[in-house]
mmCIF file of C-alpha atoms in Angstrom:
data_model
loop_
_atom_site.group_PDB
_atom_site.id
_atom_site.type_symbol
_atom_site.label_atom_id
_atom_site.label_comp_id
_atom_site.label_asym_id
_atom_site.label_seq_id
_atom_site.Cartn_x
_atom_site.Cartn_y
_atom_site.Cartn_z
ATOM 1 C CA MET M 1 31.474 -37.251 -48.019
ATOM 2 C CA ALA M 2 30.378 -34.877 -51.028
ATOM 3 C CA TYR M 3 30.787 -30.554 -50.233
ATOM 4 C CA GLN M 4 28.758 -28.144 -51.750
ATOM 5 C CA VAL M 5 30.773 -26.135 -51.259
ATOM 6 C CA ILE M 6 34.837 -25.172 -50.517
ATOM 7 C CA GLY M 7 37.319 -22.514 -49.282
ATOM 8 C CA ILE M 8 40.945 -22.041 -48.999
ATOM 9 C CA GLY M 9 41.699 -18.966 -46.489
ATOM 10 C CA ASN M 10 44.361 -18.202 -43.657
ATOM 11 C CA ALA M 11 43.268 -19.880 -40.918
ATOM 12 C CA VAL M 12 43.500 -17.965 -37.996
ATOM 13 C CA MET M 13 42.498 -18.928 -34.539
ATOM 14 C CA ASP M 14 41.206 -15.255 -32.495
ATOM 15 C CA VAL M 15 42.223 -15.015 -29.005
ATOM 16 C CA ILE M 16 40.038 -13.014 -26.886
ATOM 17 C CA SER M 17 39.951 -11.762 -23.386
ATOM 18 C CA THR M 18 39.107 -8.025 -22.362
ATOM 19 C CA ALA M 19 41.494 -6.118 -21.066
ATOM 20 C CA GLY M 20 41.845 -2.372 -19.051
ATOM 21 C CA ASP M 21 43.448 1.002 -20.190
ATOM 22 C CA ALA M 22 46.103 0.510 -17.753
ATOM 23 C CA GLN M 23 46.206 -3.775 -18.891
ATOM 24 C CA LEU M 24 46.875 -2.053 -23.563
ATOM 25 C CA ASN M 25 49.312 0.568 -21.853
ATOM 26 C CA ARG M 26 51.506 -1.658 -20.003
ATOM 27 C CA LEU M 27 51.479 -4.633 -22.922
ATOM 28 C CA GLY M 28 52.374 -1.608 -25.070
ATOM 29 C CA VAL M 29 49.577 -2.215 -27.153
ATOM 30 C CA GLN M 30 47.772 -0.009 -29.798
ATOM 31 C CA LYS M 31 43.541 0.959 -28.728
ATOM 32 C CA GLY M 32 40.967 0.315 -31.641
ATOM 33 C CA ILE M 33 43.840 -0.828 -34.571
ATOM 34 C CA MET M 34 44.293 -3.554 -36.308
ATOM 35 C CA GLN M 35 48.464 -4.771 -36.290
ATOM 36 C CA LEU M 36 50.756 -7.376 -37.735
ATOM 37 C CA ILE M 37 52.874 -8.062 -35.406
ATOM 38 C CA GLU M 38 56.165 -10.997 -35.049
ATOM 39 C CA ARG M 39 56.010 -14.521 -33.712
ATOM 40 C CA ASP M 40 58.362 -13.242 -29.959
ATOM 41 C CA ARG M 41 55.707 -10.795 -29.885
ATOM 42 C CA ALA M 42 52.351 -12.995 -30.616
ATOM 43 C CA GLU M 43 53.809 -15.546 -27.751
ATOM 44 C CA VAL M 44 54.152 -12.436 -25.596
ATOM 45 C CA LEU M 45 50.501 -11.524 -25.934
ATOM 46 C CA THR M 46 49.123 -15.103 -26.056
ATOM 47 C CA HIS M 47 50.758 -14.960 -22.105
ATOM 48 C CA ALA M 48 48.833 -12.323 -20.606
ATOM 49 C CA SER M 49 44.792 -13.157 -22.516
ATOM 50 C CA ASN M 50 44.498 -15.141 -19.430
ATOM 51 C CA GLY M 51 41.282 -17.152 -19.999
ATOM 52 C CA ALA M 52 40.807 -16.098 -23.369
ATOM 53 C CA ARG M 53 38.125 -17.341 -25.794
ATOM 54 C CA LEU M 54 39.246 -18.598 -28.732
ATOM 55 C CA ILE M 55 37.490 -18.567 -31.904
ATOM 56 C CA PRO M 56 38.375 -20.344 -35.152
ATOM 57 C CA GLY M 57 38.831 -17.264 -37.430
ATOM 58 C CA GLY M 58 39.759 -16.292 -40.705
ATOM 59 C CA SER M 59 37.768 -14.547 -43.885
ATOM 60 C CA VAL M 60 37.175 -18.098 -45.383
ATOM 61 C CA ALA M 61 36.471 -19.846 -42.078
ATOM 62 C CA ASN M 62 33.701 -17.625 -40.570
ATOM 63 C CA THR M 63 31.834 -17.693 -44.600
ATOM 64 C CA LEU M 64 31.509 -21.819 -44.676
ATOM 65 C CA ALA M 65 31.101 -21.535 -40.932
ATOM 66 C CA GLY M 66 27.687 -19.351 -42.326
ATOM 67 C CA LEU M 67 26.954 -21.845 -44.537
ATOM 68 C CA GLY M 68 27.191 -25.033 -42.445
ATOM 69 C CA ARG M 69 25.201 -22.672 -40.552
ATOM 70 C CA LEU M 70 22.693 -22.455 -43.225
ATOM 71 C CA GLY M 71 23.228 -26.151 -43.536
ATOM 72 C CA LEU M 72 25.368 -26.369 -46.539
ATOM 73 C CA SER M 73 28.084 -29.196 -46.398
ATOM 74 C CA THR M 74 31.549 -27.439 -45.901
ATOM 75 C CA ALA M 75 35.098 -27.845 -46.041
ATOM 76 C CA PHE M 76 38.237 -25.679 -45.695
ATOM 77 C CA ILE M 77 41.540 -26.191 -46.803
ATOM 78 C CA GLY M 78 43.976 -24.012 -44.373
ATOM 79 C CA ARG M 79 47.028 -24.674 -42.748
ATOM 80 C CA VAL M 80 48.051 -24.748 -38.966
ATOM 81 C CA ALA M 81 50.753 -26.164 -37.048
ATOM 82 C CA GLY M 82 49.760 -29.537 -34.937
ATOM 83 C CA ASP M 83 50.580 -27.093 -30.898
ATOM 84 C CA ASP M 84 47.713 -26.418 -28.870
ATOM 85 C CA LEU M 85 46.000 -23.570 -30.892
ATOM 86 C CA GLY M 86 46.386 -25.540 -33.869
ATOM 87 C CA LEU M 87 45.033 -29.053 -32.518
ATOM 88 C CA ALA M 88 41.678 -26.335 -31.045
ATOM 89 C CA TYR M 89 41.629 -24.734 -34.793
ATOM 90 C CA ALA M 90 41.049 -28.598 -36.527
ATOM 91 C CA ARG M 91 38.117 -29.455 -33.860
ATOM 92 C CA ASP M 92 36.096 -26.368 -32.967
ATOM 93 C CA MET M 93 35.675 -26.038 -36.996
ATOM 94 C CA GLY M 94 34.581 -28.999 -36.919
ATOM 95 C CA THR M 95 32.343 -28.793 -33.967
ATOM 96 C CA ASP M 96 30.972 -25.349 -36.067
ATOM 97 C CA GLY M 97 30.298 -27.496 -38.858
ATOM 98 C CA THR M 98 32.746 -27.591 -41.324
ATOM 99 C CA ASP M 99 35.613 -30.329 -41.751
ATOM 100 C CA PHE M 100 39.023 -28.826 -41.891
ATOM 101 C CA VAL M 101 40.178 -31.205 -43.962
ATOM 102 C CA ASN M 102 44.167 -30.548 -44.058
ATOM 103 C CA ALA M 103 45.927 -32.408 -40.647
ATOM 104 C CA PRO M 104 47.946 -30.453 -38.065
ATOM 105 C CA LEU M 105 52.347 -30.278 -39.198
ATOM 106 C CA ASP M 106 53.183 -31.978 -36.355
ATOM 107 C CA GLY M 107 56.464 -30.065 -35.472
ATOM 108 C CA ALA M 108 56.034 -27.780 -37.969
ATOM 109 C CA GLU M 109 59.057 -24.909 -38.049
ATOM 110 C CA LEU M 110 56.306 -22.116 -37.657
ATOM 111 C CA PRO M 111 53.301 -22.014 -35.160
ATOM 112 C CA THR M 112 49.577 -21.745 -35.636
ATOM 113 C CA SER M 113 48.358 -18.221 -36.554
ATOM 114 C CA ARG M 114 46.703 -16.237 -35.165
ATOM 115 C CA SER M 115 44.420 -12.214 -33.886
ATOM 116 C CA ILE M 116 45.046 -11.712 -30.254
ATOM 117 C CA ILE M 117 42.486 -9.695 -29.608
ATOM 118 C CA PHE M 118 41.552 -7.636 -26.754
ATOM 119 C CA VAL M 119 38.908 -6.185 -25.738
ATOM 120 C CA THR M 120 37.654 -2.587 -23.416
ATOM 121 C CA PRO M 121 34.730 -1.617 -21.422
ATOM 122 C CA ASP M 122 33.948 0.957 -23.629
ATOM 123 C CA GLY M 123 33.711 -2.340 -26.669
ATOM 124 C CA GLU M 124 36.858 -1.170 -28.819
ATOM 125 C CA ARG M 125 38.561 -3.942 -29.974
ATOM 126 C CA SER M 126 42.833 -4.238 -30.307
ATOM 127 C CA MET M 127 43.573 -6.587 -32.971
ATOM 128 C CA ASN M 128 47.096 -8.067 -32.997
ATOM 129 C CA THR M 129 47.451 -10.761 -36.055
ATOM 130 C CA TYR M 130 50.877 -12.420 -36.661
ATOM 131 C CA LEU M 131 50.160 -14.779 -39.962
ATOM 132 C CA GLY M 132 52.177 -17.847 -38.770
ATOM 133 C CA ILE M 133 51.600 -20.595 -40.756
ATOM 134 C CA SER M 134 48.696 -20.472 -42.409
ATOM 135 C CA ALA M 135 50.495 -18.309 -44.682
ATOM 136 C CA GLU M 136 52.340 -20.683 -46.288
ATOM 137 C CA LEU M 137 49.822 -22.703 -47.522
ATOM 138 C CA ASP M 138 50.118 -24.378 -50.405
ATOM 139 C CA GLU M 139 49.000 -26.261 -53.403
ATOM 140 C CA GLY M 140 50.632 -29.598 -52.005
ATOM 141 C CA ASP M 141 47.426 -28.496 -49.516
ATOM 142 C CA VAL M 142 45.283 -29.136 -51.929
ATOM 143 C CA ASP M 143 43.341 -32.735 -52.215
ATOM 144 C CA ALA M 144 41.819 -32.506 -56.232
ATOM 145 C CA GLY M 145 39.931 -35.505 -55.261
ATOM 146 C CA LEU M 146 37.319 -33.322 -52.802
ATOM 147 C CA PHE M 147 35.595 -32.104 -55.137
ATOM 148 C CA SER M 148 32.721 -33.737 -56.680
ATOM 149 C CA ASP M 149 30.629 -32.642 -58.400
ATOM 150 C CA GLY M 150 28.721 -29.015 -59.054
ATOM 151 C CA SER M 151 30.871 -28.526 -55.807
ATOM 152 C CA TRP M 152 31.248 -24.586 -55.167
ATOM 153 C CA LEU M 153 35.328 -23.026 -54.507
ATOM 154 C CA PHE M 154 35.455 -19.575 -52.316
ATOM 155 C CA LEU M 155 38.816 -18.113 -52.263
ATOM 156 C CA GLU M 156 40.442 -15.572 -49.951
ATOM 157 C CA GLY M 157 41.634 -12.596 -52.176
ATOM 158 C CA TYR M 158 44.808 -12.491 -48.895
ATOM 159 C CA LEU M 159 46.431 -15.674 -49.675
ATOM 160 C CA PHE M 160 47.904 -14.744 -53.128
ATOM 161 C CA ASP M 161 50.213 -12.536 -50.919
ATOM 162 C CA LYS M 162 53.365 -15.061 -52.007
ATOM 163 C CA ASP M 163 53.251 -17.534 -55.088
ATOM 164 C CA LYS M 164 53.231 -20.502 -53.226
ATOM 165 C CA GLY M 165 49.020 -19.393 -52.536
ATOM 166 C CA LYS M 166 48.243 -18.411 -55.864
ATOM 167 C CA ALA M 167 49.895 -21.638 -56.854
ATOM 168 C CA ALA M 168 47.240 -23.419 -54.630
ATOM 169 C CA PHE M 169 43.763 -21.409 -56.728
ATOM 170 C CA LEU M 170 44.845 -22.168 -59.336
ATOM 171 C CA LYS M 171 45.079 -25.849 -58.673
ATOM 172 C CA ALA M 172 42.112 -25.763 -56.790
ATOM 173 C CA ALA M 173 39.695 -24.037 -59.855
ATOM 174 C CA GLU M 174 40.801 -26.740 -62.349
ATOM 175 C CA ALA M 175 40.174 -29.238 -59.789
ATOM 176 C CA CYS M 176 36.653 -27.629 -59.503
ATOM 177 C CA HIS M 177 36.128 -27.055 -63.141
ATOM 178 C CA ALA M 178 36.494 -30.631 -63.464
ATOM 179 C CA ALA M 179 34.338 -31.594 -61.588
ATOM 180 C CA GLY M 180 31.783 -29.235 -62.605
ATOM 181 C CA GLY M 181 31.332 -26.466 -60.060
ATOM 182 C CA GLN M 182 31.414 -22.659 -59.324
ATOM 183 C CA ALA M 183 35.200 -21.000 -58.465
ATOM 184 C CA GLY M 184 35.396 -17.904 -56.935
ATOM 185 C CA ILE M 185 37.144 -15.316 -54.761
ATOM 186 C CA ALA M 186 36.554 -12.105 -52.502
ATOM 187 C CA LEU M 187 38.696 -9.412 -53.447
ATOM 188 C CA SER M 188 39.757 -9.320 -49.541
ATOM 189 C CA ASP M 189 41.921 -5.752 -49.895
ATOM 190 C CA PRO M 190 42.535 -2.752 -52.203
ATOM 191 C CA PHE M 191 46.327 -2.645 -51.097
ATOM 192 C CA CYS M 192 46.240 -6.935 -51.951
ATOM 193 C CA VAL M 193 45.483 -5.776 -55.022
ATOM 194 C CA ASP M 194 47.588 -3.173 -55.393
ATOM 195 C CA ARG M 195 50.351 -5.666 -54.844
ATOM 196 C CA HIS M 196 49.121 -8.516 -57.602
ATOM 197 C CA ARG M 197 46.996 -5.950 -60.034
ATOM 198 C CA GLU M 198 48.027 -7.819 -62.499
ATOM 199 C CA ASP M 199 47.815 -11.402 -61.182
ATOM 200 C CA PHE M 200 44.833 -10.911 -60.033
ATOM 201 C CA ARG M 201 43.534 -9.326 -63.369
ATOM 202 C CA ARG M 202 44.436 -13.214 -64.812
ATOM 203 C CA LEU M 203 42.222 -14.431 -62.111
ATOM 204 C CA VAL M 204 39.570 -12.519 -62.203
ATOM 205 C CA ALA M 205 39.625 -12.914 -66.500
ATOM 206 C CA GLY M 206 40.515 -16.536 -66.828
ATOM 207 C CA PRO M 207 39.746 -19.728 -63.389
ATOM 208 C CA MET M 208 36.873 -17.488 -61.372
ATOM 209 C CA ASP M 209 33.104 -17.696 -62.165
ATOM 210 C CA TYR M 210 32.256 -15.453 -59.552
ATOM 211 C CA VAL M 211 34.232 -12.009 -58.008
ATOM 212 C CA ILE M 212 33.283 -10.346 -54.389
ATOM 213 C CA GLY M 213 34.779 -6.985 -54.082
ATOM 214 C CA ASN M 214 33.452 -3.394 -52.115
ATOM 215 C CA ILE M 215 34.051 -0.205 -54.127
ATOM 216 C CA HIS M 216 37.679 0.717 -53.267
ATOM 217 C CA GLU M 217 38.403 -2.982 -55.021
ATOM 218 C CA TRP M 218 37.116 -2.933 -57.791
ATOM 219 C CA GLN M 219 38.599 0.739 -59.015
ATOM 220 C CA ALA M 220 42.131 -0.392 -57.808
ATOM 221 C CA LEU M 221 41.494 -3.023 -60.230
ATOM 222 C CA TYR M 222 41.239 -0.830 -62.942
ATOM 223 C CA GLN M 223 42.903 1.733 -61.797
ATOM 224 C CA VAL M 224 39.822 3.742 -62.468
ATOM 225 C CA GLU M 225 38.027 5.992 -60.242
ATOM 226 C CA ASP M 226 34.628 5.741 -61.888
ATOM 227 C CA LEU M 227 33.457 2.653 -60.117
ATOM 228 C CA GLU M 228 30.460 1.724 -63.226
ATOM 229 C CA GLU M 229 33.203 2.103 -65.593
ATOM 230 C CA ALA M 230 35.071 -0.299 -63.303
ATOM 231 C CA LEU M 231 32.094 -2.667 -63.557
ATOM 232 C CA ARG M 232 32.019 -2.683 -67.025
ATOM 233 C CA LEU M 233 35.438 -3.584 -66.922
ATOM 234 C CA ALA M 234 34.769 -6.507 -63.911
ATOM 235 C CA SER M 235 31.729 -7.654 -66.077
ATOM 236 C CA ALA M 236 33.661 -7.782 -69.140
ATOM 237 C CA ASP M 237 36.090 -10.467 -67.720
ATOM 238 C CA CYS M 238 33.993 -12.187 -65.290
ATOM 239 C CA GLY M 239 30.992 -14.413 -65.402
ATOM 240 C CA THR M 240 29.328 -12.892 -62.691
ATOM 241 C CA VAL M 241 30.472 -9.592 -61.165
ATOM 242 C CA ILE M 242 29.743 -8.260 -56.592
ATOM 243 C CA CYS M 243 29.977 -5.144 -55.246
ATOM 244 C CA THR M 244 28.791 -4.741 -51.927
ATOM 245 C CA ARG M 245 28.936 -0.744 -50.784
ATOM 246 C CA SER M 246 28.685 0.241 -47.357
ATOM 247 C CA GLY M 247 25.946 0.707 -46.174
ATOM 248 C CA GLU M 248 24.282 1.253 -49.513
ATOM 249 C CA ASP M 249 23.065 -1.457 -52.231
ATOM 250 C CA ALA M 250 24.901 -3.840 -53.311
ATOM 251 C CA ILE M 251 25.793 -4.171 -57.285
ATOM 252 C CA LEU M 252 25.133 -8.195 -58.561
ATOM 253 C CA ILE M 253 25.968 -8.544 -62.691
ATOM 254 C CA ARG M 254 25.544 -11.636 -64.280
ATOM 255 C CA GLY M 255 25.976 -11.760 -68.090
ATOM 256 C CA GLY M 256 23.482 -9.204 -69.637
ATOM 257 C CA GLU M 257 21.241 -8.840 -65.764
ATOM 258 C CA ARG M 258 22.728 -6.832 -63.563
ATOM 259 C CA VAL M 259 20.065 -6.062 -60.117
ATOM 260 C CA THR M 260 20.954 -4.670 -56.892
ATOM 261 C CA ALA M 261 19.854 -5.686 -53.196
ATOM 262 C CA PRO M 262 18.241 -3.646 -50.943
ATOM 263 C CA VAL M 263 21.194 -3.531 -47.025
ATOM 264 C CA HIS M 264 19.375 -4.632 -44.518
ATOM 265 C CA ARG M 265 19.603 -1.606 -42.188
ATOM 266 C CA VAL M 266 20.714 -2.302 -38.770
ATOM 267 C CA THR M 267 22.755 -0.396 -35.529
ATOM 268 C CA PRO M 268 25.966 -1.386 -36.359
ATOM 269 C CA VAL M 269 26.994 -3.066 -33.153
ATOM 270 C CA ASP M 270 31.314 -4.532 -34.112
ATOM 271 C CA ALA M 271 31.097 -5.078 -38.172
ATOM 272 C CA THR M 272 33.702 -7.305 -37.968
ATOM 273 C CA GLY M 273 32.513 -10.846 -40.414
ATOM 274 C CA ALA M 274 30.129 -8.437 -42.382
ATOM 275 C CA GLY M 275 32.042 -8.537 -45.920
ATOM 276 C CA ASP M 276 32.307 -13.099 -44.578
ATOM 277 C CA GLN M 277 28.206 -13.927 -44.087
ATOM 278 C CA PHE M 278 27.501 -11.234 -47.053
ATOM 279 C CA ALA M 279 29.431 -13.845 -48.650
ATOM 280 C CA ALA M 280 28.138 -16.293 -47.026
ATOM 281 C CA GLY M 281 24.801 -15.383 -48.047
ATOM 282 C CA LEU M 282 25.607 -15.000 -51.309
ATOM 283 C CA ILE M 283 26.781 -18.045 -51.841
ATOM 284 C CA TYR M 284 24.201 -19.914 -50.205
ATOM 285 C CA GLY M 285 21.403 -18.563 -52.710
ATOM 286 C CA LEU M 286 23.874 -19.066 -55.639
ATOM 287 C CA ALA M 287 24.229 -22.808 -55.159
ATOM 288 C CA THR M 288 21.154 -23.497 -54.131
ATOM 289 C CA GLY M 289 20.087 -21.611 -57.533
ATOM 290 C CA LYS M 290 18.211 -19.248 -56.416
ATOM 291 C CA PRO M 291 17.568 -16.242 -58.242
ATOM 292 C CA LEU M 292 20.719 -13.101 -58.120
ATOM 293 C CA ALA M 293 18.619 -10.879 -57.307
ATOM 294 C CA VAL M 294 17.562 -13.013 -54.404
ATOM 295 C CA ALA M 295 21.208 -14.392 -53.309
ATOM 296 C CA GLY M 296 21.616 -10.730 -52.635
ATOM 297 C CA ARG M 297 18.980 -10.254 -50.596
ATOM 298 C CA MET M 298 20.584 -13.529 -48.454
ATOM 299 C CA GLY M 299 23.564 -11.611 -48.387
ATOM 300 C CA CYS M 300 23.272 -8.758 -46.841
ATOM 301 C CA ILE M 301 20.874 -9.872 -44.809
ATOM 302 C CA ALA M 302 23.681 -13.039 -43.368
ATOM 303 C CA ALA M 303 25.621 -9.049 -43.272
ATOM 304 C CA ALA M 304 23.757 -7.681 -41.208
ATOM 305 C CA GLU M 305 22.761 -9.658 -39.125
ATOM 306 C CA VAL M 306 26.461 -9.951 -37.901
ATOM 307 C CA ILE M 307 27.358 -6.833 -37.335
ATOM 308 C CA GLY M 308 24.496 -6.497 -35.447
ATOM 309 C CA HIS M 309 25.925 -8.164 -32.142
ATOM 310 C CA VAL M 310 30.020 -9.634 -30.932
ATOM 311 C CA GLY M 311 32.041 -11.594 -32.967
ATOM 312 C CA ALA M 312 32.009 -12.384 -36.304
ATOM 313 C CA ARG M 313 29.231 -15.496 -37.330
ATOM 314 C CA PRO M 314 25.715 -15.920 -36.995
ATOM 315 C CA GLU M 315 24.219 -15.970 -33.402
ATOM 316 C CA ALA M 316 20.479 -15.693 -35.123
ATOM 317 C CA ASP M 317 19.317 -18.809 -37.281
ATOM 318 C CA VAL M 318 19.351 -16.875 -40.468
ATOM 319 C CA MET M 319 17.572 -19.738 -42.525
ATOM 320 C CA ALA M 320 14.466 -18.489 -40.138
ATOM 321 C CA LEU M 321 16.088 -14.566 -41.415
ATOM 322 C CA PHE M 322 15.295 -15.620 -44.892
ATOM 323 C CA ARG M 323 11.708 -17.499 -44.912
ATOM 324 C CA ALA M 324 10.964 -13.862 -42.422
ATOM 325 C CA GLU M 325 11.549 -12.115 -46.010
ATOM 326 C CA GLY M 326 10.118 -15.162 -48.326
ATOM 327 C CA LEU M 327 13.037 -15.702 -49.839
ATOM 328 C CA ALA M 328 13.520 -19.775 -48.815
#
């Protein structure tokens, strides 16, 4: 099958259940924050999540789900174990329109990654994330044959924390370019950028055709406090530079063209997935040949839809929202 967009990222199953403050106290869960946990702790909290909803998560996985619902053919390169969560992850990604192309690994040393999320009646989300097997993805997980004429590649900056993840990215970018496609990455996190600044700089200035980051990530990448200076340096390195600014217009630069995309203002219910769905709308526009300003606007509309409800994936018909704005 020919895929229009192929993503590489952490395959993290979201295990979502409701809980009261008393239960959080009994479990020793800190309310309203995200914290990384170890394997034993993950097993305890997973067992405590009776009746939980299982939703395939991870940043790039959420973006691919958005793209699939917009009608593009998508594939996800990730790593899960052959356990119950891993089998469910692979199955449910397919149900949502994205092919999970790597078979779950039977007998894997590490279990499937998961984020165990407790939602209290006041709407607070307490997230407990176990990185597990997904962080072990390497170049052997990348099948160069997946890329066909014009495939777009989207990478998740979080996976850049390990050398094997970097090798996987470079292999995928090479295969993407060999097939005539465009490769890009989301910087993901300023702390991740700080840890691997020089490698990120080489990636942005080398095989990446487009890069998405927010103000803090671009400033961290170039170690400057002035956003305009960061964007000047970025656009000298990379063909297409996208900067999101929470609550403000997004900035998009491609060659000598610079445009802004107005945000679609809504009262936020849950900001989870805003960046993921911005990427979905943006990449949809770029991959289908829309003008830069239109692609940016699509990103802002998709982001606005997802922050208007709980969950990191769209619930409304985003294509209908595009049509309502005269964009499709």
